[in-house]
PDB file of C-alpha atoms in Angstrom:
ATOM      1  CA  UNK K1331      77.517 117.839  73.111  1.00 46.00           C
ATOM      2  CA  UNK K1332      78.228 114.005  73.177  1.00 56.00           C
ATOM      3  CA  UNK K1333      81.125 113.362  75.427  1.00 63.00           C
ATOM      4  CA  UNK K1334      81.561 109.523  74.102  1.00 65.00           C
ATOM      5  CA  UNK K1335      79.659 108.106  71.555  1.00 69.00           C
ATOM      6  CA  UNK K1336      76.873 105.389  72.168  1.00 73.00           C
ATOM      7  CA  UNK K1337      79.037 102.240  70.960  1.00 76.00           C
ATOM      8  CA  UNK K1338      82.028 103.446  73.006  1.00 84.00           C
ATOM      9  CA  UNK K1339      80.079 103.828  76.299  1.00 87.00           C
ATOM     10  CA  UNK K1340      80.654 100.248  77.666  1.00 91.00           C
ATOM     11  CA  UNK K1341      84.033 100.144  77.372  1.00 92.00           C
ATOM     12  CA  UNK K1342      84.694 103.575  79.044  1.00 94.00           C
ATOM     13  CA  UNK K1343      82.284 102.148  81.691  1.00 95.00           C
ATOM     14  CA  UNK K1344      84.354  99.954  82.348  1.00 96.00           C
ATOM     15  CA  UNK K1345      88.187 101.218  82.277  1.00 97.00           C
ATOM     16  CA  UNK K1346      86.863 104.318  83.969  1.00 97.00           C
ATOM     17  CA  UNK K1347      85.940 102.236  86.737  1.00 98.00           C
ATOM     18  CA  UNK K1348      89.404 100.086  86.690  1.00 98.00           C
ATOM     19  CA  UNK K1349      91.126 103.575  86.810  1.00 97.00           C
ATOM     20  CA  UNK K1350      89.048 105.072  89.718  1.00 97.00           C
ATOM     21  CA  UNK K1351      90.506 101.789  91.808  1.00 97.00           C
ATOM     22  CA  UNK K1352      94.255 102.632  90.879  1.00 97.00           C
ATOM     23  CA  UNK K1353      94.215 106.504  91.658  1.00 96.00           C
ATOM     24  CA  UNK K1354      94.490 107.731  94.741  1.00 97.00           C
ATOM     25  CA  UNK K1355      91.465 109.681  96.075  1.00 95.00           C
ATOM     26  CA  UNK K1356      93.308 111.840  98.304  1.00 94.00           C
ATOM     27  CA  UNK K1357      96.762 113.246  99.149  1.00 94.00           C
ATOM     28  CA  UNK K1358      97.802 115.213 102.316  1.00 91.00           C
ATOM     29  CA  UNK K1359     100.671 116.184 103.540  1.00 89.00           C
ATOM     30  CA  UNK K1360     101.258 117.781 107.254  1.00 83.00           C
ATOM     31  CA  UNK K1361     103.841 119.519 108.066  1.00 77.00           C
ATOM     32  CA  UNK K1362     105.832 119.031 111.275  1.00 67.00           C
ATOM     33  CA  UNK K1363     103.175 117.376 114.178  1.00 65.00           C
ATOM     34  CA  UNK K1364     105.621 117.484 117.096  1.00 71.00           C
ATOM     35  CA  UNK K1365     108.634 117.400 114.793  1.00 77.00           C
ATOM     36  CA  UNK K1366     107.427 114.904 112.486  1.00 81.00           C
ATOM     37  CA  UNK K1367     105.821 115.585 109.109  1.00 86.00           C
ATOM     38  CA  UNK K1368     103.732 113.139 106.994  1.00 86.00           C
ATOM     39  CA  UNK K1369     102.182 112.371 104.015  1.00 91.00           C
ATOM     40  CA  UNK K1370      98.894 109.947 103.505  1.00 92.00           C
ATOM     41  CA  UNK K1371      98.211 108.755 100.249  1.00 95.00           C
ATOM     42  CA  UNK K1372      94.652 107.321 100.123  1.00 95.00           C
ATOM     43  CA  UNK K1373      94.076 104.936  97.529  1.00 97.00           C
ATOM     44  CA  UNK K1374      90.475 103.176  97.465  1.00 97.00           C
ATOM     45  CA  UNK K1375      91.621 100.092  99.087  1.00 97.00           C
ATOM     46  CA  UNK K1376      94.817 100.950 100.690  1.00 96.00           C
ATOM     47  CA  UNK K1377      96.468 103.750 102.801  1.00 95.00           C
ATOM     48  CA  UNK K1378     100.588 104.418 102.647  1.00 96.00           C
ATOM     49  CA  UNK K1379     101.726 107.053 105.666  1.00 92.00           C
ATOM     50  CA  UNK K1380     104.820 107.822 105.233  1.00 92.00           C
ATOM     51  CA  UNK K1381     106.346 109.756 108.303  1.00 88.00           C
ATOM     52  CA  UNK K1382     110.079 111.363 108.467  1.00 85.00           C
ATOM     53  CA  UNK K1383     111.500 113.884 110.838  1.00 79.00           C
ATOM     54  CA  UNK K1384     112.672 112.566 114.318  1.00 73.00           C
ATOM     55  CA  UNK K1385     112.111 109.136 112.582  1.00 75.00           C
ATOM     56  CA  UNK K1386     111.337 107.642 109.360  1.00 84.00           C
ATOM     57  CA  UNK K1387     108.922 104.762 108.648  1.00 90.00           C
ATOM     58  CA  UNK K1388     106.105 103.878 106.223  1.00 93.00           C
ATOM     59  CA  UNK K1389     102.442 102.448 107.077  1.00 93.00           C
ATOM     60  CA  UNK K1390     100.407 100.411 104.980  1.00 96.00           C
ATOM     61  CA  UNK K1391      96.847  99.999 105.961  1.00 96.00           C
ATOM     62  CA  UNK K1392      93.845  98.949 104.486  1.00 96.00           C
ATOM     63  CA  UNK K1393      90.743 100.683 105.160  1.00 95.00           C
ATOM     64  CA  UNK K1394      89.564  98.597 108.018  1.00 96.00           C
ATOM     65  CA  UNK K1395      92.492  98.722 109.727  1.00 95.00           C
ATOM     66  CA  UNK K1396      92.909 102.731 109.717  1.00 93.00           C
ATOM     67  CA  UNK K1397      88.958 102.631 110.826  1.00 94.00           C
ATOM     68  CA  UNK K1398      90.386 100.374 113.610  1.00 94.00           C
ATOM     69  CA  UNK K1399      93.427 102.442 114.215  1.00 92.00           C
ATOM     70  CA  UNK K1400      91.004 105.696 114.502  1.00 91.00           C
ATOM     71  CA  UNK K1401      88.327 103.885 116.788  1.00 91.00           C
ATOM     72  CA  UNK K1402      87.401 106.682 118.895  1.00 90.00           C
ATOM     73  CA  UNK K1403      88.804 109.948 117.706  1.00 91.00           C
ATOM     74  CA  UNK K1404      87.334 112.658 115.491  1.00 91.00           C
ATOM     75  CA  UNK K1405      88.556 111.983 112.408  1.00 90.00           C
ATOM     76  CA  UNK K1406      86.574 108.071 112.818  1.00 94.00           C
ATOM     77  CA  UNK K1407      83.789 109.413 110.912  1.00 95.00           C
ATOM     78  CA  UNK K1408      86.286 110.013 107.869  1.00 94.00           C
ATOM     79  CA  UNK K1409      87.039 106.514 107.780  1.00 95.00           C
ATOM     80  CA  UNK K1410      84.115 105.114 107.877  1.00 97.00           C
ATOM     81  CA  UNK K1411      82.906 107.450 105.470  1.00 97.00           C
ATOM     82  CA  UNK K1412      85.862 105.893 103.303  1.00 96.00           C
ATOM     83  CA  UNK K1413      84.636 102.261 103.813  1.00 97.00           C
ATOM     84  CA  UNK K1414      81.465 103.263 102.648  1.00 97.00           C
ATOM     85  CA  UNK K1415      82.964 104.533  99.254  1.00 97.00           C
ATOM     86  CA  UNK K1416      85.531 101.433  98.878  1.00 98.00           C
ATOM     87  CA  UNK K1417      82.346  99.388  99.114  1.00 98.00           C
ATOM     88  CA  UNK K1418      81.044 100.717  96.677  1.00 98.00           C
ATOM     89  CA  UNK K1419      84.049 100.705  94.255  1.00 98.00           C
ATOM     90  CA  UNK K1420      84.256  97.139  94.785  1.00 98.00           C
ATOM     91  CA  UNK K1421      80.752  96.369  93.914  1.00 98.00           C
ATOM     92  CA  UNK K1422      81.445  98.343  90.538  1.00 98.00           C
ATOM     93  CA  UNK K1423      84.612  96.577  90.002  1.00 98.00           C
ATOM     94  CA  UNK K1424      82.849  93.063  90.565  1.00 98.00           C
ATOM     95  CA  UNK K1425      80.068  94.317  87.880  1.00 97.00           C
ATOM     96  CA  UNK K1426      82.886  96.077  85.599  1.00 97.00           C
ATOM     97  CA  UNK K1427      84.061  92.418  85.501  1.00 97.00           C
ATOM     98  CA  UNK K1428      81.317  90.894  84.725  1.00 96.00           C
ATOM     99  CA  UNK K1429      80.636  93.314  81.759  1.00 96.00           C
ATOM    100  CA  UNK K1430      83.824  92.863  80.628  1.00 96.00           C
ATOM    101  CA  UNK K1431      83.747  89.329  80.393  1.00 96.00           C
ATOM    102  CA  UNK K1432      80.136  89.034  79.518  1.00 94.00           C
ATOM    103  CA  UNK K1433      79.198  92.048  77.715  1.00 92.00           C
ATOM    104  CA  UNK K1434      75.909  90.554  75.448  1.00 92.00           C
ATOM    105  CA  UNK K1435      74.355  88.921  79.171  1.00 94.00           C
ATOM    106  CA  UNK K1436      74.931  91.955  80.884  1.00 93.00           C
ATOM    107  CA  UNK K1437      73.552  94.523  78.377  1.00 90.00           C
ATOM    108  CA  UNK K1438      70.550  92.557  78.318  1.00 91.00           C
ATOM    109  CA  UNK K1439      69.607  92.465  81.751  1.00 89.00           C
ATOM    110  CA  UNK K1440      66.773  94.936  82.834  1.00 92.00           C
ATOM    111  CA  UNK K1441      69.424  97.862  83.916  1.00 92.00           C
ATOM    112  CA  UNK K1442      71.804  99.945  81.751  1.00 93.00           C
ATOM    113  CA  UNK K1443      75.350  98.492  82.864  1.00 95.00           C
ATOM    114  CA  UNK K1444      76.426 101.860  81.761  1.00 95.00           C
ATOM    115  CA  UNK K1445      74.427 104.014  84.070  1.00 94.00           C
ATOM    116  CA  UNK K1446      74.440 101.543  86.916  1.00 97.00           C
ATOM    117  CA  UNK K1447      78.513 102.099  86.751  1.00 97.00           C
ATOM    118  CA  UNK K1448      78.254 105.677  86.428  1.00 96.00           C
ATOM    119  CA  UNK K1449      75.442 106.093  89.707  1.00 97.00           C
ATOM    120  CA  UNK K1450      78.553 103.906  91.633  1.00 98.00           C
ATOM    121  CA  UNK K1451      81.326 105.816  90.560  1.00 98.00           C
ATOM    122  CA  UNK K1452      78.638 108.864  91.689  1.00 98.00           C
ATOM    123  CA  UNK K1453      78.694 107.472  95.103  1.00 98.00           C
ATOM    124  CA  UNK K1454      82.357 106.804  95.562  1.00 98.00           C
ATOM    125  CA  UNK K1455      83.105 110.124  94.439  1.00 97.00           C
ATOM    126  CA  UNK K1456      80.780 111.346  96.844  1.00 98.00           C
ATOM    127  CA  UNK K1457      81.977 109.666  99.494  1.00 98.00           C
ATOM    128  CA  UNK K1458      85.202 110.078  99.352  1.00 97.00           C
ATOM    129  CA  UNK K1459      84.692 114.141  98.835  1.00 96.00           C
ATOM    130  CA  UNK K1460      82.589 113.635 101.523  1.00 96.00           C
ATOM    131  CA  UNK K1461      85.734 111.772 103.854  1.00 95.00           C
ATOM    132  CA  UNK K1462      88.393 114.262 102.468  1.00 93.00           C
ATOM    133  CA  UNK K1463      86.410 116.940 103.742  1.00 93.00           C
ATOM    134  CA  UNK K1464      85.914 115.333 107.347  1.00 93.00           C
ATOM    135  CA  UNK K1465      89.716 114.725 107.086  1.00 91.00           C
ATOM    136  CA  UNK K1466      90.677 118.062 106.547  1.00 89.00           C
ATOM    137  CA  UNK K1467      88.351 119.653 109.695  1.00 90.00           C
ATOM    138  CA  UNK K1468      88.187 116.708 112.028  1.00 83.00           C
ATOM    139  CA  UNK K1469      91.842 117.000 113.057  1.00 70.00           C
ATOM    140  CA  UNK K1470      94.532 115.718 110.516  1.00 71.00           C
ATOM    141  CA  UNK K1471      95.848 118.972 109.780  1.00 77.00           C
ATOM    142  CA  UNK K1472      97.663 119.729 106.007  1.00 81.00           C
ATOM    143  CA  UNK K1473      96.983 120.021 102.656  1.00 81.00           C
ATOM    144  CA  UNK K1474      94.391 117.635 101.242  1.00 85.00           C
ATOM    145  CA  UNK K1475      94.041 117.377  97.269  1.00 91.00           C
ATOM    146  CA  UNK K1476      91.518 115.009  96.198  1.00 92.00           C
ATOM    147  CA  UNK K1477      92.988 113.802  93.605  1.00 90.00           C
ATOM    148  CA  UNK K1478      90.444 110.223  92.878  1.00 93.00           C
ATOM    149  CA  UNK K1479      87.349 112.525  93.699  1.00 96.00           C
ATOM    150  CA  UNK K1480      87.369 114.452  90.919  1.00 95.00           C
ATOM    151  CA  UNK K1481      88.089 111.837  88.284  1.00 96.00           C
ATOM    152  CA  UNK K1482      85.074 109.522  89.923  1.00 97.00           C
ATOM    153  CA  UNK K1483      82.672 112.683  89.634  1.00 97.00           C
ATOM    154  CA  UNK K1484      84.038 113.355  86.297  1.00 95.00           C
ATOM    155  CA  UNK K1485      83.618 109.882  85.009  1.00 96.00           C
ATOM    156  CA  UNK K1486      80.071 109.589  86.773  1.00 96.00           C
ATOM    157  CA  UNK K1487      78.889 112.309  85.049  1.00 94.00           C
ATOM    158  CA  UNK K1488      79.998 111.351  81.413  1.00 93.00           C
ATOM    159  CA  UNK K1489      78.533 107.845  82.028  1.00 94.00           C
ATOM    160  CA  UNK K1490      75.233 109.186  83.279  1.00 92.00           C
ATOM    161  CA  UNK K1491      74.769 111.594  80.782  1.00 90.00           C
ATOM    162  CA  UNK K1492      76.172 109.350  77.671  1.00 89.00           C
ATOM    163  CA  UNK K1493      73.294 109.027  75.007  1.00 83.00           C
ATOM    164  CA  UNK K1494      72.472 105.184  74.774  1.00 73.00           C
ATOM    165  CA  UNK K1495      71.171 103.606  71.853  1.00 67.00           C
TER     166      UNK K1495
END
């Protein structure tokens, strides 16, 4: 069953890959740590806590600065993790770019622009599976849905399975 047809497969390539930078990856909200609850939503380049109960205030981080914030406690292996996979999107947003913009150069370079975005959007699915799962057991406690993940794995395997012509 073809998913997307051959001419079609660039341009999903590419939006698929602008999308996976808007979503968020992964959701979680705890409720009640020492009468405050929270909720993190994790986009690829940018985490919002938002934190209400005894008070109310709202963090914006980027993912070096929540590796920073976590130097040292369980959950640092998360983060990194998450650097890892934010790499990675923004080396597939840099070569979505260039696609875009120069779609005959880039097709006729000696790798499939098409696959190449589909094995990175493979990896930051992966990785960020892999850092909402050390999120939930390392010690942020709640409900995580991973949201992003899904879509990236989704989208990775439609662009690596796509029949090129």
């Amino acid at each position: 069953m073809v998913w997307v047809r051959s001419e079609h497969a660039g341009a999903l390539a590419v939006v698929s890959t602008w999308l996976c930078a808007l979503l968020p990856w992964n959701i979680t909200y705890s409720s009640s740590i020492a009468g405050v609850s929270f909720l993190f939503v994790r986009f690829p380049f940018l985490e919002i806590q938002y934190a209400w109960g005894l008070s109310q205030r709202v963090a914006v981080r980027n993912p070096l600065s929540a590796l920073s914030l976590q130097s040292g406690q369980t959950v640092e292996i998360a983060y990194q993790v998450w650097v890892v996979g934010a790499a990675a999107l923004a080396l597939a947003l840099l070569f979505s770019f260039a696609y875009y913009l120069r779609e005959e150069r880039v097709e006729a370079g000696p790798v499939d622009p098409v696959r190449l975005l589909g094995g990175l959007l493979g990896v930051v699915g992966l990785s960020f599976g892999a850092s909402s799962y050390l999120l939930a057991t390392r010690g942020i406690p709640g409900i995580p849905l991973p949201v992003g993940v899904v879509i990236a794995l989704v989208f990775a395997g439609v662009l690596l399975t796509v029949e090129r012509s």
